XYZ file of C-alpha atoms in Angstrom:
268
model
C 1.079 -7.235 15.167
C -2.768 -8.504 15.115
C -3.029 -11.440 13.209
C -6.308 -12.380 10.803
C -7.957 -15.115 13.314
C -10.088 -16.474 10.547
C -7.659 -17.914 8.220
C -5.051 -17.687 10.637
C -2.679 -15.926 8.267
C -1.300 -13.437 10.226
C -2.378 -10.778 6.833
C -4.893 -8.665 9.473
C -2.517 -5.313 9.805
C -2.695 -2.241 7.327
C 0.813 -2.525 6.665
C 0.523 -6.534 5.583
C -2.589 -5.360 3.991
C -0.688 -2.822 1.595
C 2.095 -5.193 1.027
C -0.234 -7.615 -0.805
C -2.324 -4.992 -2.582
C 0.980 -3.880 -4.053
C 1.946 -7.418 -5.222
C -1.799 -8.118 -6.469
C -1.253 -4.654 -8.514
C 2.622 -5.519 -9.952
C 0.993 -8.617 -11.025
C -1.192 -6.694 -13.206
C 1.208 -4.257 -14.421
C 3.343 -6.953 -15.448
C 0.543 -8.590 -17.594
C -1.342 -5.766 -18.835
C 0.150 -2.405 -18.500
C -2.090 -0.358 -20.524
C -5.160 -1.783 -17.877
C -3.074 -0.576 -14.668
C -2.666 2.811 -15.998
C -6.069 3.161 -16.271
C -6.742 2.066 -12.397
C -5.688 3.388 -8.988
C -4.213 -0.012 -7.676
C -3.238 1.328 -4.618
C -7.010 0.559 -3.174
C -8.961 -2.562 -2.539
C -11.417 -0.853 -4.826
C -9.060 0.298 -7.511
C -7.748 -3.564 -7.856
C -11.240 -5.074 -8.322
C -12.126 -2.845 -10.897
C -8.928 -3.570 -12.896
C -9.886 -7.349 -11.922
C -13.482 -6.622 -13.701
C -11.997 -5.029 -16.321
C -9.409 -7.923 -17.256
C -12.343 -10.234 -17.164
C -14.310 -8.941 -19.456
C -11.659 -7.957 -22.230
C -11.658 -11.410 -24.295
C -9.924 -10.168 -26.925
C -6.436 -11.394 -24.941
C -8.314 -15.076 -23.820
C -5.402 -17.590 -24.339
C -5.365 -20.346 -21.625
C -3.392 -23.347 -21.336
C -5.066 -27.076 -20.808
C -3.479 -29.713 -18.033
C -4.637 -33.201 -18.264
C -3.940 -34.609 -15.154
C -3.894 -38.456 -14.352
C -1.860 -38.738 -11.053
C -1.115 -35.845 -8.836
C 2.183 -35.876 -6.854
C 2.134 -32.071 -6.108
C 5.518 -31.720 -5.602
C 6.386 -33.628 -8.301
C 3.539 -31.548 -10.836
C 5.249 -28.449 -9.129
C 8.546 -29.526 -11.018
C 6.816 -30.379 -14.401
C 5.206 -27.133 -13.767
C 8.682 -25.166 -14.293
C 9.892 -27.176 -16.962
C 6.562 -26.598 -18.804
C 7.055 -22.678 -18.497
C 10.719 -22.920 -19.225
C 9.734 -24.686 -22.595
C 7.628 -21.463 -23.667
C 9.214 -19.331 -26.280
C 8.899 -15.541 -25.865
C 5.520 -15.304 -27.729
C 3.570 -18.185 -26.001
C 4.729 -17.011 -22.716
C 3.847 -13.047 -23.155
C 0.520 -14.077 -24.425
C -0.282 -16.299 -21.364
C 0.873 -13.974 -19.408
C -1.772 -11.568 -20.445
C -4.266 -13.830 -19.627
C -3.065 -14.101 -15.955
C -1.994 -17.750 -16.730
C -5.042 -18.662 -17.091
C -4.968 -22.420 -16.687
C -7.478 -25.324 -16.762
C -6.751 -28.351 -15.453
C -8.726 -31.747 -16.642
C -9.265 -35.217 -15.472
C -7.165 -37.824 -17.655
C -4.955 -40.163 -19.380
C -2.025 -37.967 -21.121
C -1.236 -41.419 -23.219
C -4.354 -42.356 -23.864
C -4.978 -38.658 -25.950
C -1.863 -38.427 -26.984
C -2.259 -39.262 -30.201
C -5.590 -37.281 -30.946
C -4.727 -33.893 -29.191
C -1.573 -31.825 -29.572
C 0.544 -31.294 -26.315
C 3.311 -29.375 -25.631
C 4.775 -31.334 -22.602
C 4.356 -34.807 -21.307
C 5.530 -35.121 -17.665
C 8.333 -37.786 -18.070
C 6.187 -40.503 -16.145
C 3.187 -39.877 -17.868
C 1.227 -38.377 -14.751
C 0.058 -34.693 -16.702
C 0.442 -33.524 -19.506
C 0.380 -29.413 -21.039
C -1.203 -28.118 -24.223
C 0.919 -24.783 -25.552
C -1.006 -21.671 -24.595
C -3.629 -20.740 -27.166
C -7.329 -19.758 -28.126
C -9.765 -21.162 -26.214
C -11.137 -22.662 -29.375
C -7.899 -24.576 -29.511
C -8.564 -26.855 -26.723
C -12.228 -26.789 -27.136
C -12.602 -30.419 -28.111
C -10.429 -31.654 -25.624
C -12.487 -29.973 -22.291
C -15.455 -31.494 -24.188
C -13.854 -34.896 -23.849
C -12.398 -34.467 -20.684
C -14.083 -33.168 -17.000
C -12.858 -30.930 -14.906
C -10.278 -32.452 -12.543
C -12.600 -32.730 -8.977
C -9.545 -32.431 -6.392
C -12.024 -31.400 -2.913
C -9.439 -32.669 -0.590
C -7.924 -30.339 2.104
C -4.267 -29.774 2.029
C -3.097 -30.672 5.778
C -0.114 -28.627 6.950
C 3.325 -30.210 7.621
C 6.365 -31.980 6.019
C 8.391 -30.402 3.291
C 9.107 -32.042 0.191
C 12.247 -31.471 -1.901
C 12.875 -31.150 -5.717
C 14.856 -29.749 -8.643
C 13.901 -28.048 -11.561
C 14.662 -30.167 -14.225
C 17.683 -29.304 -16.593
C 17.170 -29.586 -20.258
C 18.994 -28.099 -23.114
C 15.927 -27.016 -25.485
C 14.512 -24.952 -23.004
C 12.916 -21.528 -24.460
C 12.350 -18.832 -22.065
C 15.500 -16.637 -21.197
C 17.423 -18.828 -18.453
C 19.556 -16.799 -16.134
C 22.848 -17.717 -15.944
C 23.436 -17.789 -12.390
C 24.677 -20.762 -9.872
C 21.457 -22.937 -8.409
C 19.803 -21.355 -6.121
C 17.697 -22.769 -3.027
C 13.847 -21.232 -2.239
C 11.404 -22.872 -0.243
C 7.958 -22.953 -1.997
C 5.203 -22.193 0.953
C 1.380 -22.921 0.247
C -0.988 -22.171 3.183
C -3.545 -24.961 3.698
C -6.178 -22.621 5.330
C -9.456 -23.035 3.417
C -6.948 -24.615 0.387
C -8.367 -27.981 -1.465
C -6.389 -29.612 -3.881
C -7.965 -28.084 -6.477
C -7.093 -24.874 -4.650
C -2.862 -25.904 -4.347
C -3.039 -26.409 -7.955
C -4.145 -23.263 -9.148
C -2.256 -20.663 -6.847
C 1.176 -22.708 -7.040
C 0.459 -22.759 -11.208
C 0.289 -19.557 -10.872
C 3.204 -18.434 -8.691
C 5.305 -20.847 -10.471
C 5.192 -19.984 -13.918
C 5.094 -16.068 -13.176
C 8.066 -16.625 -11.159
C 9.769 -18.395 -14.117
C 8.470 -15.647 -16.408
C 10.138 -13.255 -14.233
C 13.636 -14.749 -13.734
C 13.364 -15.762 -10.394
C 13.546 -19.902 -11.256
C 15.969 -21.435 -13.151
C 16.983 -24.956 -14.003
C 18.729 -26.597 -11.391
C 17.363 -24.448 -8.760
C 16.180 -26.298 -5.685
C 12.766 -25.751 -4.179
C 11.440 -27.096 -0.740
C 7.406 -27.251 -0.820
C 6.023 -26.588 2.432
C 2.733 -26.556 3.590
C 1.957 -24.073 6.712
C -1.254 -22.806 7.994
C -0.430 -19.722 6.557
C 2.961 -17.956 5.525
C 4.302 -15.290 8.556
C 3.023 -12.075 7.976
C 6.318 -10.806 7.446
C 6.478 -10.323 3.247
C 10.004 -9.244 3.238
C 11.534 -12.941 3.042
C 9.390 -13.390 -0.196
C 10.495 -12.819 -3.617
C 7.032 -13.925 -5.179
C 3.667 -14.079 -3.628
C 0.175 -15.091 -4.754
C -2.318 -13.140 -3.251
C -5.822 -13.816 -3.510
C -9.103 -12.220 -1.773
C -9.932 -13.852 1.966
C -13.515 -16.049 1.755
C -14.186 -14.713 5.404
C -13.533 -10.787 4.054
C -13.637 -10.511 0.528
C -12.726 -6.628 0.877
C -9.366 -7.621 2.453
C -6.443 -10.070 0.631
C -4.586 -13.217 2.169
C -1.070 -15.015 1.116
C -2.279 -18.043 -1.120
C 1.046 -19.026 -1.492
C 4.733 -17.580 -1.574
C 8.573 -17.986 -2.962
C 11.622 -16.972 -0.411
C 14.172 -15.187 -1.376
C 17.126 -17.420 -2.512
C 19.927 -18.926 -0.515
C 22.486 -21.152 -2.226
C 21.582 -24.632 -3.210
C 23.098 -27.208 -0.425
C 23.612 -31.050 -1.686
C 20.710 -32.226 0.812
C 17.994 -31.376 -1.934
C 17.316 -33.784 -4.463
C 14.906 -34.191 -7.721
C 11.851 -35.886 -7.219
């Protein structure tokens, strides 16, 4: 297998290649059907057009606003879940047809509290969701607020542990299932911050969307130079388009497939 030297991904074969284009185009057909039928999103080509295409169709803008005054990532990872659990079936469906589109802001959650509706308030006050909406909704708050400036590299090694929190007026469908264990990989190749924030936001709230996260469930955050090549231990991937080859796709970030939860992981 020839691996991708320049992010060190191990993504550089056809086969790995194909793998990703067919997540990147699920993605898609999960969130706007009627645009993948009218794209071939089998091709590189194909996928960027759909891409362009979902771009400029603003008629289906809804976003969602994260004021952010500490970041734990781990420990926004969990509020992350419990945010997207909270979504009843409308919010979520039209998020979801904006990608999850997703801003994230520079601030005090308490200190704003009181002049901006939010949906969620991480329990110790660290970030803080607005419900998915109109741009216009949140207008005056990005006005107030800057956009969170997080240029630090993610460095690769050490796991951290956590539980998606439990809580009884959660929205979305839950599965009724026992816990279930996943590790949550994020590749720190050419990844900021800034970077972590947006692919695992992503990943995280799809997966959750899709069934594949559930209360109690018990995640291990890992950062890696890049996940192994080797897609079939991953139930959820976020692909996104290599900076040193824009015409080929790299693994941003990924879910495992689910083993039973152990008693060794524990909540944040």
């Amino acid at each position: 297998m020839t691996t991708d030297t320049d992010t060190g991904t191990g993504t550089g074969t056809d086969a790995v290649q194909g793998s990703l284009r067919a997540a990147v185009a699920e993605r898609l057909r999960r969130a706007r059907p009627e645009l993948a039928a009218r794209h071939d999103l089998s091709t590189a080509a194909g996928l960027a057009a759909a891409g362009a295409a979902a771009g400029d169709d603003a008629g289906d803008d809804t976003l969602v606003a994260v004021v952010v005054r500490d970041l734990d990532l781990a420990g926004w990872a969990r509020q992350t879940c419990a945010y997207a659990l909270g979504l009843d079936a409308a919010e979520a469906a039209a998020w979801r047809r904006a990608f999850t589109r997703t801003v994230f802001l520079a601030g005090d959650p308490e200190r704003i509290g009181s002049r901006f509706p939010l949906a969620r308030t991480a329990p110790d006050g660290s970030a803080a969701w607005t419900a998915p909406g109109p741009p216009g909704a949140t207008a005056a708050l990005r006005r107030l607020l800057k956009l969170l400036q997080a240029p630090a590299a993610i460095r690769a090694g050490g796991d951290t542990a956590f539980e998606i929190p439990r809580h009884p007026a959660y929205r979305t469908p839950v599965v009724s299932r026992p816990p279930l264990r996943r590790d949550l990989c994020l590749a720190t190749v050419d990844c900021t911050l800034a970077d972590a924030l947006v692919h695992l936001n992503h990943l995280l709230a799809e997966a959750v969307m899709d069934g594949l996260l559930a209360p109690g469930d018990r995640l291990v955050l890992r950062t890696v130079p890049g996940p192994a090549a080797d897609l079939n231990r991953f139930a959820a991937v976020r692909a996104v388009p290599d900076p040193h080859a824009p015409d080929r796709l790299r693994l941003a970030a990924a879910l495992t497939t689910p083993s039973a939860a152990g008693p060794d992981v524990g909540p944040v």
